[in-house]
């Protein structure tokens, strides 16, 4: 037997411990959550992606009466960034969410499907995308998406053996 151990370190920071650029990204994600279309869940999520060219792309969750047609904020935002700037690597993404009680106290946790999409973008450009998960009690900062989805399925596996 050969145990495999993965250790992941994230930082839980107060808002005022963030850099000015991180604060800007978190603020943009929070603002964007206010434009979400979430009449069914009333769970409003916003995201903001910072690109290497200095551009910022924002998005939010878009729900539909035919619920599988809905899309999370992270995918709306990252797909939009990839569509607008197909040759520019993202360097960070911030995510924030509020419900009827206000912004979540604990950092929002992206779903598995969104992690998969963020992971492929990270692999595509070959550089880490910092992930900032906003909560009113602290912002959880991951160095890269791979830390949120270790052992991810990737195109490398599709090509395996070819
Ligand atoms: N949602 C997101 O947009 N991002 C997340 O990280 C978690 C969940 C959305 C999907 C759905 O519109 C609503 O929040 C409730 O699940």
JSON list of C-alpha atoms and ligand atoms in Angstrom, two decimals:
[
{"chain": "A", "resi": 1, "resn": "UNK", "atom": "CA", "xyz": [0.00, 0.00, 0.00]},
{"chain": "A", "resi": 2, "resn": "UNK", "atom": "CA", "xyz": [1.21, 3.46, -0.86]},
{"chain": "A", "resi": 3, "resn": "UNK", "atom": "CA", "xyz": [-0.76, 6.24, 0.82]},
{"chain": "A", "resi": 4, "resn": "UNK", "atom": "CA", "xyz": [-1.26, 9.43, -1.16]},
{"chain": "A", "resi": 5, "resn": "UNK", "atom": "CA", "xyz": [-1.66, 12.53, 0.97]},
{"chain": "A", "resi": 6, "resn": "UNK", "atom": "CA", "xyz": [-2.64, 15.92, -0.34]},
{"chain": "A", "resi": 7, "resn": "UNK", "atom": "CA", "xyz": [-2.23, 18.96, 1.85]},
{"chain": "A", "resi": 8, "resn": "UNK", "atom": "CA", "xyz": [-4.01, 22.14, 0.92]},
{"chain": "A", "resi": 9, "resn": "UNK", "atom": "CA", "xyz": [-3.43, 25.44, 2.62]},
{"chain": "A", "resi": 10, "resn": "UNK", "atom": "CA", "xyz": [-5.88, 28.32, 2.22]},
{"chain": "A", "resi": 11, "resn": "UNK", "atom": "CA", "xyz": [-5.85, 31.66, 4.00]},
{"chain": "A", "resi": 12, "resn": "UNK", "atom": "CA", "xyz": [-8.84, 33.03, 5.89]},
{"chain": "A", "resi": 13, "resn": "UNK", "atom": "CA", "xyz": [-8.44, 36.80, 5.72]},
{"chain": "A", "resi": 14, "resn": "UNK", "atom": "CA", "xyz": [-10.37, 39.80, 6.98]},
{"chain": "A", "resi": 15, "resn": "UNK", "atom": "CA", "xyz": [-11.54, 42.16, 4.28]},
{"chain": "A", "resi": 16, "resn": "UNK", "atom": "CA", "xyz": [-8.98, 44.75, 5.37]},
{"chain": "A", "resi": 17, "resn": "UNK", "atom": "CA", "xyz": [-6.15, 42.21, 5.06]},
{"chain": "A", "resi": 18, "resn": "UNK", "atom": "CA", "xyz": [-6.81, 41.86, 1.32]},
{"chain": "A", "resi": 19, "resn": "UNK", "atom": "CA", "xyz": [-4.75, 43.80, -1.22]},
{"chain": "A", "resi": 20, "resn": "UNK", "atom": "CA", "xyz": [-6.47, 46.71, -2.95]},
{"chain": "A", "resi": 21, "resn": "UNK", "atom": "CA", "xyz": [-6.83, 44.57, -6.08]},
{"chain": "A", "resi": 22, "resn": "UNK", "atom": "CA", "xyz": [-8.37, 41.65, -4.15]},
{"chain": "A", "resi": 23, "resn": "UNK", "atom": "CA", "xyz": [-10.79, 44.07, -2.47]},
{"chain": "A", "resi": 24, "resn": "UNK", "atom": "CA", "xyz": [-11.79, 45.45, -5.86]},
{"chain": "A", "resi": 25, "resn": "UNK", "atom": "CA", "xyz": [-12.52, 41.95, -7.14]},
{"chain": "A", "resi": 26, "resn": "UNK", "atom": "CA", "xyz": [-14.54, 40.97, -4.07]},
{"chain": "A", "resi": 27, "resn": "UNK", "atom": "CA", "xyz": [-16.51, 44.24, -4.25]},
{"chain": "A", "resi": 28, "resn": "UNK", "atom": "CA", "xyz": [-17.26, 43.58, -7.93]},
{"chain": "A", "resi": 29, "resn": "UNK", "atom": "CA", "xyz": [-18.47, 40.03, -7.14]},
{"chain": "A", "resi": 30, "resn": "UNK", "atom": "CA", "xyz": [-20.74, 41.40, -4.39]},
{"chain": "A", "resi": 31, "resn": "UNK", "atom": "CA", "xyz": [-22.14, 44.09, -6.68]},
{"chain": "A", "resi": 32, "resn": "UNK", "atom": "CA", "xyz": [-22.72, 41.54, -9.41]},
{"chain": "A", "resi": 33, "resn": "UNK", "atom": "CA", "xyz": [-24.65, 39.23, -7.06]},
{"chain": "A", "resi": 34, "resn": "UNK", "atom": "CA", "xyz": [-27.25, 42.00, -6.81]},
{"chain": "A", "resi": 35, "resn": "UNK", "atom": "CA", "xyz": [-27.96, 41.55, -10.52]},
{"chain": "A", "resi": 36, "resn": "UNK", "atom": "CA", "xyz": [-28.46, 37.76, -10.31]},
{"chain": "A", "resi": 37, "resn": "UNK", "atom": "CA", "xyz": [-31.62, 36.25, -11.74]},
{"chain": "A", "resi": 38, "resn": "UNK", "atom": "CA", "xyz": [-32.50, 33.84, -8.94]},
{"chain": "A", "resi": 39, "resn": "UNK", "atom": "CA", "xyz": [-36.29, 34.01, -8.40]},
{"chain": "A", "resi": 40, "resn": "UNK", "atom": "CA", "xyz": [-36.53, 30.28, -7.58]},
{"chain": "A", "resi": 41, "resn": "UNK", "atom": "CA", "xyz": [-33.77, 29.76, -5.03]},
{"chain": "A", "resi": 42, "resn": "UNK", "atom": "CA", "xyz": [-33.53, 33.40, -3.86]},
{"chain": "A", "resi": 43, "resn": "UNK", "atom": "CA", "xyz": [-29.84, 32.56, -3.53]},
{"chain": "A", "resi": 44, "resn": "UNK", "atom": "CA", "xyz": [-28.00, 35.31, -5.36]},
{"chain": "A", "resi": 45, "resn": "UNK", "atom": "CA", "xyz": [-24.42, 34.66, -6.40]},
{"chain": "A", "resi": 46, "resn": "UNK", "atom": "CA", "xyz": [-21.96, 37.01, -8.07]},
{"chain": "A", "resi": 47, "resn": "UNK", "atom": "CA", "xyz": [-18.50, 36.42, -9.43]},
{"chain": "A", "resi": 48, "resn": "UNK", "atom": "CA", "xyz": [-15.72, 38.60, -10.81]},
{"chain": "A", "resi": 49, "resn": "UNK", "atom": "CA", "xyz": [-12.75, 37.39, -12.84]},
{"chain": "A", "resi": 50, "resn": "UNK", "atom": "CA", "xyz": [-9.54, 39.40, -13.16]},
{"chain": "A", "resi": 51, "resn": "UNK", "atom": "CA", "xyz": [-7.61, 38.89, -16.38]},
{"chain": "A", "resi": 52, "resn": "UNK", "atom": "CA", "xyz": [-3.92, 39.32, -17.08]},
{"chain": "A", "resi": 53, "resn": "UNK", "atom": "CA", "xyz": [-4.68, 42.31, -19.32]},
{"chain": "A", "resi": 54, "resn": "UNK", "atom": "CA", "xyz": [-6.20, 44.13, -16.34]},
{"chain": "A", "resi": 55, "resn": "UNK", "atom": "CA", "xyz": [-9.80, 43.66, -17.53]},
{"chain": "A", "resi": 56, "resn": "UNK", "atom": "CA", "xyz": [-12.45, 42.46, -15.12]},
{"chain": "A", "resi": 57, "resn": "UNK", "atom": "CA", "xyz": [-15.43, 40.33, -16.17]},
{"chain": "A", "resi": 58, "resn": "UNK", "atom": "CA", "xyz": [-18.43, 39.94, -13.87]},
{"chain": "A", "resi": 59, "resn": "UNK", "atom": "CA", "xyz": [-21.41, 37.59, -13.86]},
{"chain": "A", "resi": 60, "resn": "UNK", "atom": "CA", "xyz": [-24.07, 36.03, -11.68]},
{"chain": "A", "resi": 61, "resn": "UNK", "atom": "CA", "xyz": [-26.35, 33.01, -11.48]},
{"chain": "A", "resi": 62, "resn": "UNK", "atom": "CA", "xyz": [-29.09, 32.77, -14.07]},
{"chain": "A", "resi": 63, "resn": "UNK", "atom": "CA", "xyz": [-32.01, 30.54, -13.16]},
{"chain": "A", "resi": 64, "resn": "UNK", "atom": "CA", "xyz": [-34.77, 29.10, -15.30]},
{"chain": "A", "resi": 65, "resn": "UNK", "atom": "CA", "xyz": [-38.19, 27.56, -14.65]},
{"chain": "A", "resi": 66, "resn": "UNK", "atom": "CA", "xyz": [-36.74, 24.47, -16.34]},
{"chain": "A", "resi": 67, "resn": "UNK", "atom": "CA", "xyz": [-34.16, 24.21, -13.58]},
{"chain": "A", "resi": 68, "resn": "UNK", "atom": "CA", "xyz": [-31.44, 22.19, -15.35]},
{"chain": "A", "resi": 69, "resn": "UNK", "atom": "CA", "xyz": [-31.20, 25.12, -17.76]},
{"chain": "A", "resi": 70, "resn": "UNK", "atom": "CA", "xyz": [-29.96, 27.36, -14.93]},
{"chain": "A", "resi": 71, "resn": "UNK", "atom": "CA", "xyz": [-26.29, 28.22, -14.64]},
{"chain": "A", "resi": 72, "resn": "UNK", "atom": "CA", "xyz": [-24.15, 29.14, -11.65]},
{"chain": "A", "resi": 73, "resn": "UNK", "atom": "CA", "xyz": [-22.44, 32.51, -11.36]},
{"chain": "A", "resi": 74, "resn": "UNK", "atom": "CA", "xyz": [-18.96, 31.04, -11.66]},
{"chain": "A", "resi": 75, "resn": "UNK", "atom": "CA", "xyz": [-19.65, 29.37, -15.00]},
{"chain": "A", "resi": 76, "resn": "UNK", "atom": "CA", "xyz": [-21.56, 32.36, -16.40]},
{"chain": "A", "resi": 77, "resn": "UNK", "atom": "CA", "xyz": [-18.59, 34.53, -15.49]},
{"chain": "A", "resi": 78, "resn": "UNK", "atom": "CA", "xyz": [-15.71, 32.28, -16.53]},
{"chain": "A", "resi": 79, "resn": "UNK", "atom": "CA", "xyz": [-17.35, 31.32, -19.82]},
{"chain": "A", "resi": 80, "resn": "UNK", "atom": "CA", "xyz": [-18.01, 34.97, -20.47]},
{"chain": "A", "resi": 81, "resn": "UNK", "atom": "CA", "xyz": [-14.36, 35.87, -19.73]},
{"chain": "A", "resi": 82, "resn": "UNK", "atom": "CA", "xyz": [-13.19, 33.05, -22.03]},
{"chain": "A", "resi": 83, "resn": "UNK", "atom": "CA", "xyz": [-15.59, 34.22, -24.74]},
{"chain": "A", "resi": 84, "resn": "UNK", "atom": "CA", "xyz": [-14.58, 37.87, -24.53]},
{"chain": "A", "resi": 85, "resn": "UNK", "atom": "CA", "xyz": [-10.82, 37.33, -24.04]},
{"chain": "A", "resi": 86, "resn": "UNK", "atom": "CA", "xyz": [-9.97, 33.87, -25.45]},
{"chain": "A", "resi": 87, "resn": "UNK", "atom": "CA", "xyz": [-6.22, 34.45, -25.39]},
{"chain": "A", "resi": 88, "resn": "UNK", "atom": "CA", "xyz": [-5.89, 36.11, -22.01]},
{"chain": "A", "resi": 89, "resn": "UNK", "atom": "CA", "xyz": [-5.27, 34.12, -18.83]},
{"chain": "A", "resi": 90, "resn": "UNK", "atom": "CA", "xyz": [-7.39, 34.85, -15.75]},
{"chain": "A", "resi": 91, "resn": "UNK", "atom": "CA", "xyz": [-5.38, 35.50, -12.58]},
{"chain": "A", "resi": 92, "resn": "UNK", "atom": "CA", "xyz": [-8.15, 35.51, -9.97]},
{"chain": "A", "resi": 93, "resn": "UNK", "atom": "CA", "xyz": [-11.84, 34.95, -9.34]},
{"chain": "A", "resi": 94, "resn": "UNK", "atom": "CA", "xyz": [-13.92, 36.27, -6.45]},
{"chain": "A", "resi": 95, "resn": "UNK", "atom": "CA", "xyz": [-17.31, 34.81, -5.52]},
{"chain": "A", "resi": 96, "resn": "UNK", "atom": "CA", "xyz": [-19.97, 36.19, -3.16]},
{"chain": "A", "resi": 97, "resn": "UNK", "atom": "CA", "xyz": [-23.55, 35.19, -2.34]},
{"chain": "A", "resi": 98, "resn": "UNK", "atom": "CA", "xyz": [-26.51, 36.51, -0.39]},
{"chain": "A", "resi": 99, "resn": "UNK", "atom": "CA", "xyz": [-29.91, 35.14, 0.56]},
{"chain": "A", "resi": 100, "resn": "UNK", "atom": "CA", "xyz": [-32.86, 36.71, 2.35]},
{"chain": "A", "resi": 101, "resn": "UNK", "atom": "CA", "xyz": [-30.71, 36.98, 5.51]},
{"chain": "A", "resi": 102, "resn": "UNK", "atom": "CA", "xyz": [-27.95, 38.91, 3.72]},
{"chain": "A", "resi": 103, "resn": "UNK", "atom": "CA", "xyz": [-24.46, 37.98, 2.54]},
{"chain": "A", "resi": 104, "resn": "UNK", "atom": "CA", "xyz": [-23.36, 34.58, 3.79]},
{"chain": "A", "resi": 105, "resn": "UNK", "atom": "CA", "xyz": [-21.30, 34.61, 6.97]},
{"chain": "A", "resi": 106, "resn": "UNK", "atom": "CA", "xyz": [-19.24, 31.61, 5.85]},
{"chain": "A", "resi": 107, "resn": "UNK", "atom": "CA", "xyz": [-17.35, 31.72, 2.54]},
{"chain": "A", "resi": 108, "resn": "UNK", "atom": "CA", "xyz": [-19.47, 30.55, -0.42]},
{"chain": "A", "resi": 109, "resn": "UNK", "atom": "CA", "xyz": [-18.32, 27.19, -1.74]},
{"chain": "A", "resi": 110, "resn": "UNK", "atom": "CA", "xyz": [-18.45, 26.65, -5.53]},
{"chain": "A", "resi": 111, "resn": "UNK", "atom": "CA", "xyz": [-20.22, 23.50, -6.73]},
{"chain": "A", "resi": 112, "resn": "UNK", "atom": "CA", "xyz": [-18.35, 20.61, -8.32]},
{"chain": "A", "resi": 113, "resn": "UNK", "atom": "CA", "xyz": [-19.38, 21.47, -11.89]},
{"chain": "A", "resi": 114, "resn": "UNK", "atom": "CA", "xyz": [-18.06, 25.02, -11.49]},
{"chain": "A", "resi": 115, "resn": "UNK", "atom": "CA", "xyz": [-14.80, 23.75, -10.00]},
{"chain": "A", "resi": 116, "resn": "UNK", "atom": "CA", "xyz": [-14.41, 21.52, -13.05]},
{"chain": "A", "resi": 117, "resn": "UNK", "atom": "CA", "xyz": [-14.90, 24.46, -15.43]},
{"chain": "A", "resi": 118, "resn": "UNK", "atom": "CA", "xyz": [-12.56, 26.72, -13.46]},
{"chain": "A", "resi": 119, "resn": "UNK", "atom": "CA", "xyz": [-9.98, 23.91, -13.37]},
{"chain": "A", "resi": 120, "resn": "UNK", "atom": "CA", "xyz": [-10.02, 23.52, -17.14]},
{"chain": "A", "resi": 121, "resn": "UNK", "atom": "CA", "xyz": [-9.47, 27.26, -17.61]},
{"chain": "A", "resi": 122, "resn": "UNK", "atom": "CA", "xyz": [-6.54, 27.08, -15.18]},
{"chain": "A", "resi": 123, "resn": "UNK", "atom": "CA", "xyz": [-5.08, 24.12, -17.10]},
{"chain": "A", "resi": 124, "resn": "UNK", "atom": "CA", "xyz": [-5.75, 25.78, -20.44]},
{"chain": "A", "resi": 125, "resn": "UNK", "atom": "CA", "xyz": [-3.56, 28.78, -19.60]},
{"chain": "A", "resi": 126, "resn": "UNK", "atom": "CA", "xyz": [-1.10, 26.89, -17.42]},
{"chain": "A", "resi": 127, "resn": "UNK", "atom": "CA", "xyz": [-1.09, 29.39, -14.61]},
{"chain": "A", "resi": 128, "resn": "UNK", "atom": "CA", "xyz": [-2.77, 29.53, -11.22]},
{"chain": "A", "resi": 129, "resn": "UNK", "atom": "CA", "xyz": [-6.11, 31.27, -10.79]},
{"chain": "A", "resi": 130, "resn": "UNK", "atom": "CA", "xyz": [-6.44, 32.59, -7.25]},
{"chain": "A", "resi": 131, "resn": "UNK", "atom": "CA", "xyz": [-9.88, 31.93, -5.75]},
{"chain": "A", "resi": 132, "resn": "UNK", "atom": "CA", "xyz": [-11.43, 34.34, -3.24]},
{"chain": "A", "resi": 133, "resn": "UNK", "atom": "CA", "xyz": [-14.54, 33.02, -1.48]},
{"chain": "A", "resi": 134, "resn": "UNK", "atom": "CA", "xyz": [-16.37, 35.82, 0.28]},
{"chain": "A", "resi": 135, "resn": "UNK", "atom": "CA", "xyz": [-18.09, 35.51, 3.66]},
{"chain": "A", "resi": 136, "resn": "UNK", "atom": "CA", "xyz": [-18.89, 38.36, 6.03]},
{"chain": "A", "resi": 137, "resn": "UNK", "atom": "CA", "xyz": [-16.79, 36.60, 8.69]},
{"chain": "A", "resi": 138, "resn": "UNK", "atom": "CA", "xyz": [-13.79, 36.22, 6.41]},
{"chain": "A", "resi": 139, "resn": "UNK", "atom": "CA", "xyz": [-12.56, 35.66, 2.90]},
{"chain": "A", "resi": 140, "resn": "UNK", "atom": "CA", "xyz": [-11.09, 32.25, 2.15]},
{"chain": "A", "resi": 141, "resn": "UNK", "atom": "CA", "xyz": [-8.26, 32.60, -0.36]},
{"chain": "A", "resi": 142, "resn": "UNK", "atom": "CA", "xyz": [-7.00, 29.60, -2.33]},
{"chain": "A", "resi": 143, "resn": "UNK", "atom": "CA", "xyz": [-3.77, 29.87, -4.29]},
{"chain": "A", "resi": 144, "resn": "UNK", "atom": "CA", "xyz": [-5.27, 28.04, -7.28]},
{"chain": "A", "resi": 145, "resn": "UNK", "atom": "CA", "xyz": [-8.32, 26.11, -8.52]},
{"chain": "A", "resi": 146, "resn": "UNK", "atom": "CA", "xyz": [-6.39, 22.83, -8.38]},
{"chain": "A", "resi": 147, "resn": "UNK", "atom": "CA", "xyz": [-6.41, 23.21, -4.58]},
{"chain": "A", "resi": 148, "resn": "UNK", "atom": "CA", "xyz": [-10.23, 23.20, -4.72]},
{"chain": "A", "resi": 149, "resn": "UNK", "atom": "CA", "xyz": [-10.39, 20.20, -7.05]},
{"chain": "A", "resi": 150, "resn": "UNK", "atom": "CA", "xyz": [-7.41, 17.89, -6.63]},
{"chain": "A", "resi": 151, "resn": "UNK", "atom": "CA", "xyz": [-7.30, 14.83, -8.93]},
{"chain": "A", "resi": 152, "resn": "UNK", "atom": "CA", "xyz": [-9.52, 16.63, -11.43]},
{"chain": "A", "resi": 153, "resn": "UNK", "atom": "CA", "xyz": [-10.51, 15.00, -14.69]},
{"chain": "A", "resi": 154, "resn": "UNK", "atom": "CA", "xyz": [-8.76, 16.78, -17.53]},
{"chain": "A", "resi": 155, "resn": "UNK", "atom": "CA", "xyz": [-8.11, 16.60, -21.25]},
{"chain": "A", "resi": 156, "resn": "UNK", "atom": "CA", "xyz": [-4.79, 14.92, -20.45]},
{"chain": "A", "resi": 157, "resn": "UNK", "atom": "CA", "xyz": [-6.81, 11.82, -19.56]},
{"chain": "A", "resi": 158, "resn": "UNK", "atom": "CA", "xyz": [-8.77, 12.02, -22.82]},
{"chain": "A", "resi": 159, "resn": "UNK", "atom": "CA", "xyz": [-5.49, 11.99, -24.71]},
{"chain": "A", "resi": 160, "resn": "UNK", "atom": "CA", "xyz": [-4.01, 9.18, -22.62]},
{"chain": "A", "resi": 161, "resn": "UNK", "atom": "CA", "xyz": [-2.68, 6.31, -24.74]},
{"chain": "A", "resi": 162, "resn": "UNK", "atom": "CA", "xyz": [-3.16, 8.12, -28.07]},
{"chain": "B", "resi": 1, "resn": "LIG", "atom": "N1", "xyz": [-25.06, 28.79, -7.23]},
{"chain": "B", "resi": 1, "resn": "LIG", "atom": "C1", "xyz": [-24.08, 29.52, -7.82]},
{"chain": "B", "resi": 1, "resn": "LIG", "atom": "O1", "xyz": [-24.34, 30.34, -8.72]},
{"chain": "B", "resi": 1, "resn": "LIG", "atom": "N2", "xyz": [-22.82, 29.34, -7.39]},
{"chain": "B", "resi": 1, "resn": "LIG", "atom": "C2", "xyz": [-22.46, 28.56, -6.34]},
{"chain": "B", "resi": 1, "resn": "LIG", "atom": "O2", "xyz": [-21.28, 28.51, -6.00]},
{"chain": "B", "resi": 1, "resn": "LIG", "atom": "C3", "xyz": [-23.46, 27.77, -5.64]},
{"chain": "B", "resi": 1, "resn": "LIG", "atom": "C4", "xyz": [-24.84, 27.81, -6.21]},
{"chain": "B", "resi": 1, "resn": "LIG", "atom": "C5", "xyz": [-26.44, 29.04, -7.65]},
{"chain": "B", "resi": 1, "resn": "LIG", "atom": "C6", "xyz": [-27.14, 27.95, -8.41]},
{"chain": "B", "resi": 1, "resn": "LIG", "atom": "C7", "xyz": [-28.58, 28.28, -8.11]},
{"chain": "B", "resi": 1, "resn": "LIG", "atom": "O3", "xyz": [-29.01, 29.30, -9.00]},
{"chain": "B", "resi": 1, "resn": "LIG", "atom": "C8", "xyz": [-28.57, 28.86, -6.73]},
{"chain": "B", "resi": 1, "resn": "LIG", "atom": "O4", "xyz": [-27.24, 29.29, -6.51]},
{"chain": "B", "resi": 1, "resn": "LIG", "atom": "C9", "xyz": [-28.98, 27.88, -5.65]},
{"chain": "B", "resi": 1, "resn": "LIG", "atom": "O5", "xyz": [-28.26, 26.69, -5.73]}
]
